[in-house]
Tab-separated table of C-alpha atoms in Angstrom:
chain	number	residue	atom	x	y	z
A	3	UNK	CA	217.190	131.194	64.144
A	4	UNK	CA	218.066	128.962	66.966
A	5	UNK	CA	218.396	125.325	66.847
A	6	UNK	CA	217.507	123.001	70.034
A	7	UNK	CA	217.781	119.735	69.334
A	8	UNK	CA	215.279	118.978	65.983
A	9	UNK	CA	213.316	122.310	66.081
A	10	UNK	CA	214.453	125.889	65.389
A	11	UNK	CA	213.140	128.721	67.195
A	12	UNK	CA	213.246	132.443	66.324
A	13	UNK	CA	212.427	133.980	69.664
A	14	UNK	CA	214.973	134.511	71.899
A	15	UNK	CA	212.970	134.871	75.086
A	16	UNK	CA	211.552	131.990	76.357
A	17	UNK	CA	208.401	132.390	79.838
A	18	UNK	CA	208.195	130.395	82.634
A	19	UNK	CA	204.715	130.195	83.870
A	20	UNK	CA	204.374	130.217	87.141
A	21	UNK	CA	203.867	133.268	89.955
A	22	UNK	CA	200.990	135.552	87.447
A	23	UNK	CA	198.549	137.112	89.145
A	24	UNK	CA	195.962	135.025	87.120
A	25	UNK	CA	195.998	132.975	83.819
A	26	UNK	CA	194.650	135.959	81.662
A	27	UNK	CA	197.484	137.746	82.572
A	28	UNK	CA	199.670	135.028	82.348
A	29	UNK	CA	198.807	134.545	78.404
A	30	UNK	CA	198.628	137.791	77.436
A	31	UNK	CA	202.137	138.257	78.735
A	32	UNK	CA	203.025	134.838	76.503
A	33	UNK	CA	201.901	137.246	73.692
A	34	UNK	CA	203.434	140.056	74.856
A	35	UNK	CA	207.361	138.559	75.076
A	36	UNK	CA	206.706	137.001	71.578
A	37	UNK	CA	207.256	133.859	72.895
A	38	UNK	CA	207.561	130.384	70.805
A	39	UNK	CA	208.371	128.247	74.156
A	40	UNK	CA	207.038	128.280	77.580
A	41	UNK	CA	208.494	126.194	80.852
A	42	UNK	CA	205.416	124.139	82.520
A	43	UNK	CA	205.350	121.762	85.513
A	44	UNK	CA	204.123	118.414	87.460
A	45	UNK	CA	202.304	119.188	90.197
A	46	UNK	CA	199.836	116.827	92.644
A	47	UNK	CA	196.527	116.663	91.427
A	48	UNK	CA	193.149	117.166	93.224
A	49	UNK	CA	190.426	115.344	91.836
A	50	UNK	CA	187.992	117.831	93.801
A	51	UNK	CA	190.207	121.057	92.017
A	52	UNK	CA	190.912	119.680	88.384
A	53	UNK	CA	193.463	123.063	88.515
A	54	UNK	CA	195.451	121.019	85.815
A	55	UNK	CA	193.337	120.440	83.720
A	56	UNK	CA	192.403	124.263	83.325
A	57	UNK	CA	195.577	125.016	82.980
A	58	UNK	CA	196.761	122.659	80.703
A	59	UNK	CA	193.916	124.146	78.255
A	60	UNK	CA	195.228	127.462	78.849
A	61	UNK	CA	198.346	126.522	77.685
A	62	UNK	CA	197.549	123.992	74.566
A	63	UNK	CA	195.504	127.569	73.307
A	64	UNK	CA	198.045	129.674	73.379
A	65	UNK	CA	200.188	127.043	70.683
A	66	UNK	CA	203.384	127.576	72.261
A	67	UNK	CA	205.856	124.427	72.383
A	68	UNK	CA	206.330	123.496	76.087
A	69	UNK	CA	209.300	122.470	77.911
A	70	UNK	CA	208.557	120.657	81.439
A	71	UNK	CA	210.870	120.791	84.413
A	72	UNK	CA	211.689	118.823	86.960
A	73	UNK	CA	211.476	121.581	89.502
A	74	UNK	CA	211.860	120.421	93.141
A	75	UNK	CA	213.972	117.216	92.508
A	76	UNK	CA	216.297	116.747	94.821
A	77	UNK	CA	217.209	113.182	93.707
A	78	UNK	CA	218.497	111.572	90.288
A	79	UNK	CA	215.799	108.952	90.987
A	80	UNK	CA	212.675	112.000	91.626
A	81	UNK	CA	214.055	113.622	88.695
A	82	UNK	CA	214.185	110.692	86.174
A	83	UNK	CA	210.975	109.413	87.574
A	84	UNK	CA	208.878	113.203	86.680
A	85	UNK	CA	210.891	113.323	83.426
A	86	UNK	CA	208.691	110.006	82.424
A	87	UNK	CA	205.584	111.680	83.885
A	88	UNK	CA	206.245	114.734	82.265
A	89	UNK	CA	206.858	112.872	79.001
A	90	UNK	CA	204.337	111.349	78.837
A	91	UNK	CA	201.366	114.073	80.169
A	92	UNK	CA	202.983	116.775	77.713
A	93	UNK	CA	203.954	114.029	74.840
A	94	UNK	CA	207.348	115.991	74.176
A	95	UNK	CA	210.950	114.130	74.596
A	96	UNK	CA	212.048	117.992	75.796
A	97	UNK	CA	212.672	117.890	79.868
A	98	UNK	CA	214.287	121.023	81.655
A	99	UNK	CA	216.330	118.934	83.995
A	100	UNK	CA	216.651	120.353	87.443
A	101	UNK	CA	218.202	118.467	90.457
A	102	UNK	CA	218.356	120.897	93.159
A	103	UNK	CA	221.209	120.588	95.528
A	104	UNK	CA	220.622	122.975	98.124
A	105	UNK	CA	217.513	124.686	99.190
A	106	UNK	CA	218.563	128.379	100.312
A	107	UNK	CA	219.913	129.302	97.184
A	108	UNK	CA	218.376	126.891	95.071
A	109	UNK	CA	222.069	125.886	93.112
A	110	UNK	CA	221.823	122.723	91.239
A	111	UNK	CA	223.408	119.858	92.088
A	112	UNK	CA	225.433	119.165	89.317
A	113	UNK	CA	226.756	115.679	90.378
A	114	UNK	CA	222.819	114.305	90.169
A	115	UNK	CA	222.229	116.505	87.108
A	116	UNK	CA	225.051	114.637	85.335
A	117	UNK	CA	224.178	111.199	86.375
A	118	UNK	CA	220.012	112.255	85.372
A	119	UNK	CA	221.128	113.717	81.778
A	120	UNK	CA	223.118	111.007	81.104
A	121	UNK	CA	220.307	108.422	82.235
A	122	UNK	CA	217.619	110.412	80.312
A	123	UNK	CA	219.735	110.893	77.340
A	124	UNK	CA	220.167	107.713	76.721
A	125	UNK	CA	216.398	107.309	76.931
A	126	UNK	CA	216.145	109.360	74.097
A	127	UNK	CA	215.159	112.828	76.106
A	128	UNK	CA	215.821	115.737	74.744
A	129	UNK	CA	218.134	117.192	78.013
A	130	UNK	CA	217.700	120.947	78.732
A	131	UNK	CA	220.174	121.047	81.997
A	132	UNK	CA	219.787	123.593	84.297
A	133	UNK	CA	223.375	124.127	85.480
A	134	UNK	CA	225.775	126.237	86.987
A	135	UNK	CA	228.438	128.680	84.291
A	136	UNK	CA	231.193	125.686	85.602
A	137	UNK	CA	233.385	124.191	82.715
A	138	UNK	CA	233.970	120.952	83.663
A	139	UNK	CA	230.426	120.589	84.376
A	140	UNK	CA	229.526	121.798	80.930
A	141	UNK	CA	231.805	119.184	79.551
A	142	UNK	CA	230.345	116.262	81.253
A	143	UNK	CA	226.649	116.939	80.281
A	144	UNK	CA	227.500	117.214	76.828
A	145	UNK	CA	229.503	114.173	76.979
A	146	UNK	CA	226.151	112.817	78.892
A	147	UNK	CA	224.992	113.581	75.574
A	148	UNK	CA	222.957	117.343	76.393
A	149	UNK	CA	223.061	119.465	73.378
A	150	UNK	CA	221.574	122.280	74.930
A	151	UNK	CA	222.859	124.046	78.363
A	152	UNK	CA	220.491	126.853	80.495
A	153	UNK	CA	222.855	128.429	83.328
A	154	UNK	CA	222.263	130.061	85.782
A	155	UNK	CA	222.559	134.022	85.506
A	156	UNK	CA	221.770	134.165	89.814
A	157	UNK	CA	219.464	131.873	92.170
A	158	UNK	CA	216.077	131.475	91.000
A	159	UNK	CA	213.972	134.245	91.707
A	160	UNK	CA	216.773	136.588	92.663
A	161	UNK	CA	216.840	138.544	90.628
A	162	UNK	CA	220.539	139.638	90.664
A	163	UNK	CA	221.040	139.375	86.839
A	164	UNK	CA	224.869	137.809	85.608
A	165	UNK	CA	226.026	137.104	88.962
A	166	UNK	CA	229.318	135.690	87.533
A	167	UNK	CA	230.412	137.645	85.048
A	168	UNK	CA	233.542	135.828	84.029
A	169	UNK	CA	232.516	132.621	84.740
A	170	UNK	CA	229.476	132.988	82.045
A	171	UNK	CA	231.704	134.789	79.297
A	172	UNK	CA	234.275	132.291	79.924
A	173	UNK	CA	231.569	129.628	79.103
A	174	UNK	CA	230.507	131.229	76.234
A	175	UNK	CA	233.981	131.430	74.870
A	176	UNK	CA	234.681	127.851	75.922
A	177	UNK	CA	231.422	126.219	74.023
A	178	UNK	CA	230.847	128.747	71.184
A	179	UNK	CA	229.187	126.229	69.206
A	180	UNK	CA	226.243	125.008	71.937
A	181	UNK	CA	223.317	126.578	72.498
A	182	UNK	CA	223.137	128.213	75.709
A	183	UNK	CA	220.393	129.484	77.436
A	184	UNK	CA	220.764	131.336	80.354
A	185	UNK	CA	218.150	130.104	82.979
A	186	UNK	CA	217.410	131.850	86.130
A	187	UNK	CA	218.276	135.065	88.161
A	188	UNK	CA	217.267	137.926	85.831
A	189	UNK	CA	215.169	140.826	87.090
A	190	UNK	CA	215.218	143.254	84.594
A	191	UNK	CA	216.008	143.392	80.657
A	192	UNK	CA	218.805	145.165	80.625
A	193	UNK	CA	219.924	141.646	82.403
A	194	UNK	CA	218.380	140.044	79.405
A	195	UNK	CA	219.709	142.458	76.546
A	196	UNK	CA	223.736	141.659	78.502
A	197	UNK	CA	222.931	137.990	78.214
A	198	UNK	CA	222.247	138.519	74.287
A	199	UNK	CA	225.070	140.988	73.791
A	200	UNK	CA	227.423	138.671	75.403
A	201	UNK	CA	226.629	135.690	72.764
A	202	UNK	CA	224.087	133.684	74.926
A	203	UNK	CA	221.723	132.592	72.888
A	204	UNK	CA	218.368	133.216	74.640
A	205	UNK	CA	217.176	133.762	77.938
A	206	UNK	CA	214.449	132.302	80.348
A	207	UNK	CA	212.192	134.403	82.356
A	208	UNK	CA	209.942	133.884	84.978
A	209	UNK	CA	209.385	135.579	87.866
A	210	UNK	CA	211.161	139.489	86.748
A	211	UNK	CA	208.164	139.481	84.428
A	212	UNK	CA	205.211	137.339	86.192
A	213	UNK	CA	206.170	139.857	89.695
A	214	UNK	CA	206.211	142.684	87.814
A	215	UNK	CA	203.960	145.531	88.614
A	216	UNK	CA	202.525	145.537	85.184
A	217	UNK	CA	204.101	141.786	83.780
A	218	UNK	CA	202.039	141.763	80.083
A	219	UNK	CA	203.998	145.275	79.971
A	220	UNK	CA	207.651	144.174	81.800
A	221	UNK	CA	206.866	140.825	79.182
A	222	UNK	CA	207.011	143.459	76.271
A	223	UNK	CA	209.862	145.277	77.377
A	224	UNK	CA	211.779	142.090	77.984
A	225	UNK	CA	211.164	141.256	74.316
A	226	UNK	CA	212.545	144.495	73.302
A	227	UNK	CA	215.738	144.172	75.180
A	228	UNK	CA	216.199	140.528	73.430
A	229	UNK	CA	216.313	141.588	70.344
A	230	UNK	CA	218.376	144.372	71.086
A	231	UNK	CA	220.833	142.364	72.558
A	232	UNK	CA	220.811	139.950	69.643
A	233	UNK	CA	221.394	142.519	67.135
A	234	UNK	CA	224.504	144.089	68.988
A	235	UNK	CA	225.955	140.919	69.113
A	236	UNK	CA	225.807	140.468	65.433
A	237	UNK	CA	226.347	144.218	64.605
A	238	UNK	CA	230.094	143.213	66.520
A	239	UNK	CA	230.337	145.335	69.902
A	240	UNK	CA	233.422	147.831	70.666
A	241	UNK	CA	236.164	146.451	72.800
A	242	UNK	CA	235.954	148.510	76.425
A	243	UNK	CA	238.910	150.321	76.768
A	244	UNK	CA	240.463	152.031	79.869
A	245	UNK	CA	241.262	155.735	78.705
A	246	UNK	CA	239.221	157.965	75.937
A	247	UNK	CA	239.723	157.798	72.426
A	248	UNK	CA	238.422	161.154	70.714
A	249	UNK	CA	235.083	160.573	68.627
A	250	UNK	CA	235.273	163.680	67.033
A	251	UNK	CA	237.997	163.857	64.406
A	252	UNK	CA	240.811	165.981	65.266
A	253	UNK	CA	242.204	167.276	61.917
A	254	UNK	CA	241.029	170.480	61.072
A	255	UNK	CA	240.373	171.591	64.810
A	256	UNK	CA	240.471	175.557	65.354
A	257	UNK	CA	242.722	177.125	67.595
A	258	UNK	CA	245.941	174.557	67.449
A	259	UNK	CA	249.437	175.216	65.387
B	210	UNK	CA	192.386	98.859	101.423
B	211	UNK	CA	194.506	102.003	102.218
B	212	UNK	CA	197.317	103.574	99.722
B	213	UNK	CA	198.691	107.007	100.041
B	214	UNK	CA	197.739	109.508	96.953
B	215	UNK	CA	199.001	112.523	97.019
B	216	UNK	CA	200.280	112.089	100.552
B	217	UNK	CA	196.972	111.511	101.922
B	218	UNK	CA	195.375	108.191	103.000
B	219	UNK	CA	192.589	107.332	100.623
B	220	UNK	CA	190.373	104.110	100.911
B	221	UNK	CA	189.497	102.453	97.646
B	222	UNK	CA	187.730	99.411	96.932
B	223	UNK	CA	190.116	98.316	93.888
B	224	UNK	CA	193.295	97.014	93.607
B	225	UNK	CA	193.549	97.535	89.839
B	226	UNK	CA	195.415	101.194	89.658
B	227	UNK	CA	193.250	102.269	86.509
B	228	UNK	CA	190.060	101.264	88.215
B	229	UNK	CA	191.033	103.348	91.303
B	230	UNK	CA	192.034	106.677	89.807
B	231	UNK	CA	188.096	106.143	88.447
B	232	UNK	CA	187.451	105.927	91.820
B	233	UNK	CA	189.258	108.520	93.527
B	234	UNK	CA	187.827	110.878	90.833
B	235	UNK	CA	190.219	111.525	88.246
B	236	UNK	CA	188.491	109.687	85.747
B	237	UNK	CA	188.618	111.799	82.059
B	238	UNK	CA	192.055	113.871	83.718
B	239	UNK	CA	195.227	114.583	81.849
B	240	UNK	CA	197.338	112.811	84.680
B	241	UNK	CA	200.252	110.800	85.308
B	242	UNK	CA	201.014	108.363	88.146
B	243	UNK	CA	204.133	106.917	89.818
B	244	UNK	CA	203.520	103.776	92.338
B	245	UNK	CA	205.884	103.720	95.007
B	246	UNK	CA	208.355	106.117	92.883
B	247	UNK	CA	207.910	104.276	90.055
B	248	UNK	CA	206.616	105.389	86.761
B	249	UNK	CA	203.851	103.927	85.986
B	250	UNK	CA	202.596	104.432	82.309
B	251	UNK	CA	198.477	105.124	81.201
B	252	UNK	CA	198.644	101.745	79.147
B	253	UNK	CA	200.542	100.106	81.963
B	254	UNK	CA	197.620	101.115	85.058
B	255	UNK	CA	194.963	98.358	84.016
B	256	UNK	CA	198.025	95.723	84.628
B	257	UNK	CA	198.761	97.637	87.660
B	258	UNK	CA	197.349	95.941	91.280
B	259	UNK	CA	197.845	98.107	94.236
B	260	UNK	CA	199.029	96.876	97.532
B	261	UNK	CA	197.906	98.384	101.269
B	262	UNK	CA	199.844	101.328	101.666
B	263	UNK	CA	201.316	102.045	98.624
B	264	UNK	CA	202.226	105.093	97.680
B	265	UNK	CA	200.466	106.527	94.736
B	266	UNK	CA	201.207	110.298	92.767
B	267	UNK	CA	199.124	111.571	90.690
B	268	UNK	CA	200.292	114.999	88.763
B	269	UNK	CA	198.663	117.216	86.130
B	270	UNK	CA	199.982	119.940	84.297
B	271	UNK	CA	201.152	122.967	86.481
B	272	UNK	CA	202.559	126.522	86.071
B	273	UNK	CA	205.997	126.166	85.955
B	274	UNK	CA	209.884	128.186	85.630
């Protein structure tokens, strides 16, 4: 059970929706991961096109809860601005908040994400920050008055998996009582099942599974290695150690004294 | 008169924002609009009036990460 805000979830694996090679494929992958809550998007509308509107059908069918993004905000003001629109199109108070501070590598930029949480928290939004594994940033959206964080694992689409290593464990250790979601960078589940194993509390896919080969299969597998992950970490891992202890008991072994 | 939806110039005939989404087409479309990078709320649009050139978004729902 995972509590966000005022609604507890039991999956661990939340889908983005963007990148599948059609909507069919798109919601039977939603299926497929088991998912309870899918990211969604603003986007210009054509009146010719109507694309929206299709897809906001698709969506309201497959009865997951959404959580809209800012995605492409570069400014506190564009990001407050589509957190109103967003509110108001997908009538939930829930708003991934991204402020994107630099375009090659897509790394938020914190300083706006602080200043937008704290202006859309005390609108009464229900902030999901999309943030880097940094402390002190940590600190000051929850202080903004976030009770949720998403870091990154790597840049978005990457791929890469936990690209900081210490950094995110550090974080976990730091905040052991917040949610924390990591958001971004993962490319395969063994990424995901790490994330779970080292205490994060869910992960957000997107493009690993929607660029997949097969992504209703890769959406399956990523499941999988979610719940494995989640059950190591409450089945209390082994501490690595540099040198080998015998697993095999030695008492009774032929051949010595 | 001349606003900019979407980034393109569109001519409507209304200066009332509600009216001229009805124009433009988008009449019966989940949607939400910002004026000028303002929010601009569905019960707020009929109260709306458009000036030349303003700048008018209009967004759906769209796949999203």
């Amino acid at each position: 059970m995972l509590p966000l805000y005022s609604v507890t979830v039991h999956s661990r694996l939340m889908l983005g929706t963007a990148r599948y090679p059609s909507p069919a494929v798109l919601a039977q992958a939603v299926k497929a991961a088991r998912a309870e809550i899918v990211t969604v998007s603003l986007r210009r509308e054509s009146a010719g096109e109507r694309a929206g509107q299709a897809f906001w059908t698709l969506i309201r069918e497959l009865g997951v809860r959404v959580l809209p993004n800012t995605a492409g905000c570069h400014s506190v003001k564009e990001a407050v601005t589509t957190a109103h629109m967003a509110r108001e199109v997908f009538g939930t108070p829930w708003i991934k908040l991204e402020v994107i501070g630099e375009d090659d590598t897509l790394q938020p930029d914190v300083f706006g994400l602080v200043e937008a949480a704290r202006v859309l928290c005390a609108e009464g939004f229900e902030v999901f920050p999309y943030t880097t594994e940094d402390l002190v940033v940590a600190e000051r959206l929850l202080a903004a008055g976030c009770r949720v964080l998403m870091p990154w694992g790597a840049p978005i689409g990457s791929g890469r998996g936990l690209n900081n290593l210490f950094g995110l464990t550090a974080l976990r250790a730091h905040l052991p009582e917040v949610p924390l979601i990591i958001d971004a960078g993962l490319g395969v589940p063994s990424h995901a099942a790490r994330a779970l194993e080292l205490g994060f509390d869910a992960v957000l896919i997107n493009t690993a599974v929607a660029q997949a080969r097969d992504p209703v299969q890769m959406a399956a597998a990523f499941a999988q290695a979610v719940e494995a992950g989640l059950a190591a970490r409450q089945a209390g891992p082994i501490e690595p150690r540099d040198l080998a202890v015998p697993s095999t008991p030695l008492i009774g072994t032929a051949f010595r004294g | 008169m001349k606003i900019l939806v979407n980034g393109a110039w569109r001519e409507t005939q209304h200066a009332g924002l509600a009216r001229a989404l009805e124009e433009l087409g988008y009449r019966g479309s989940v949607v939400s609009t910002a004026v000028n990078g303002e929010f601009i709320a569905t019960s707020q649009r009929e109260h709306t009036v458009l000036a030349e050139g303003d700048r008018v978004e209009v967004l759906a729902p769209m796949q999203g990460g």
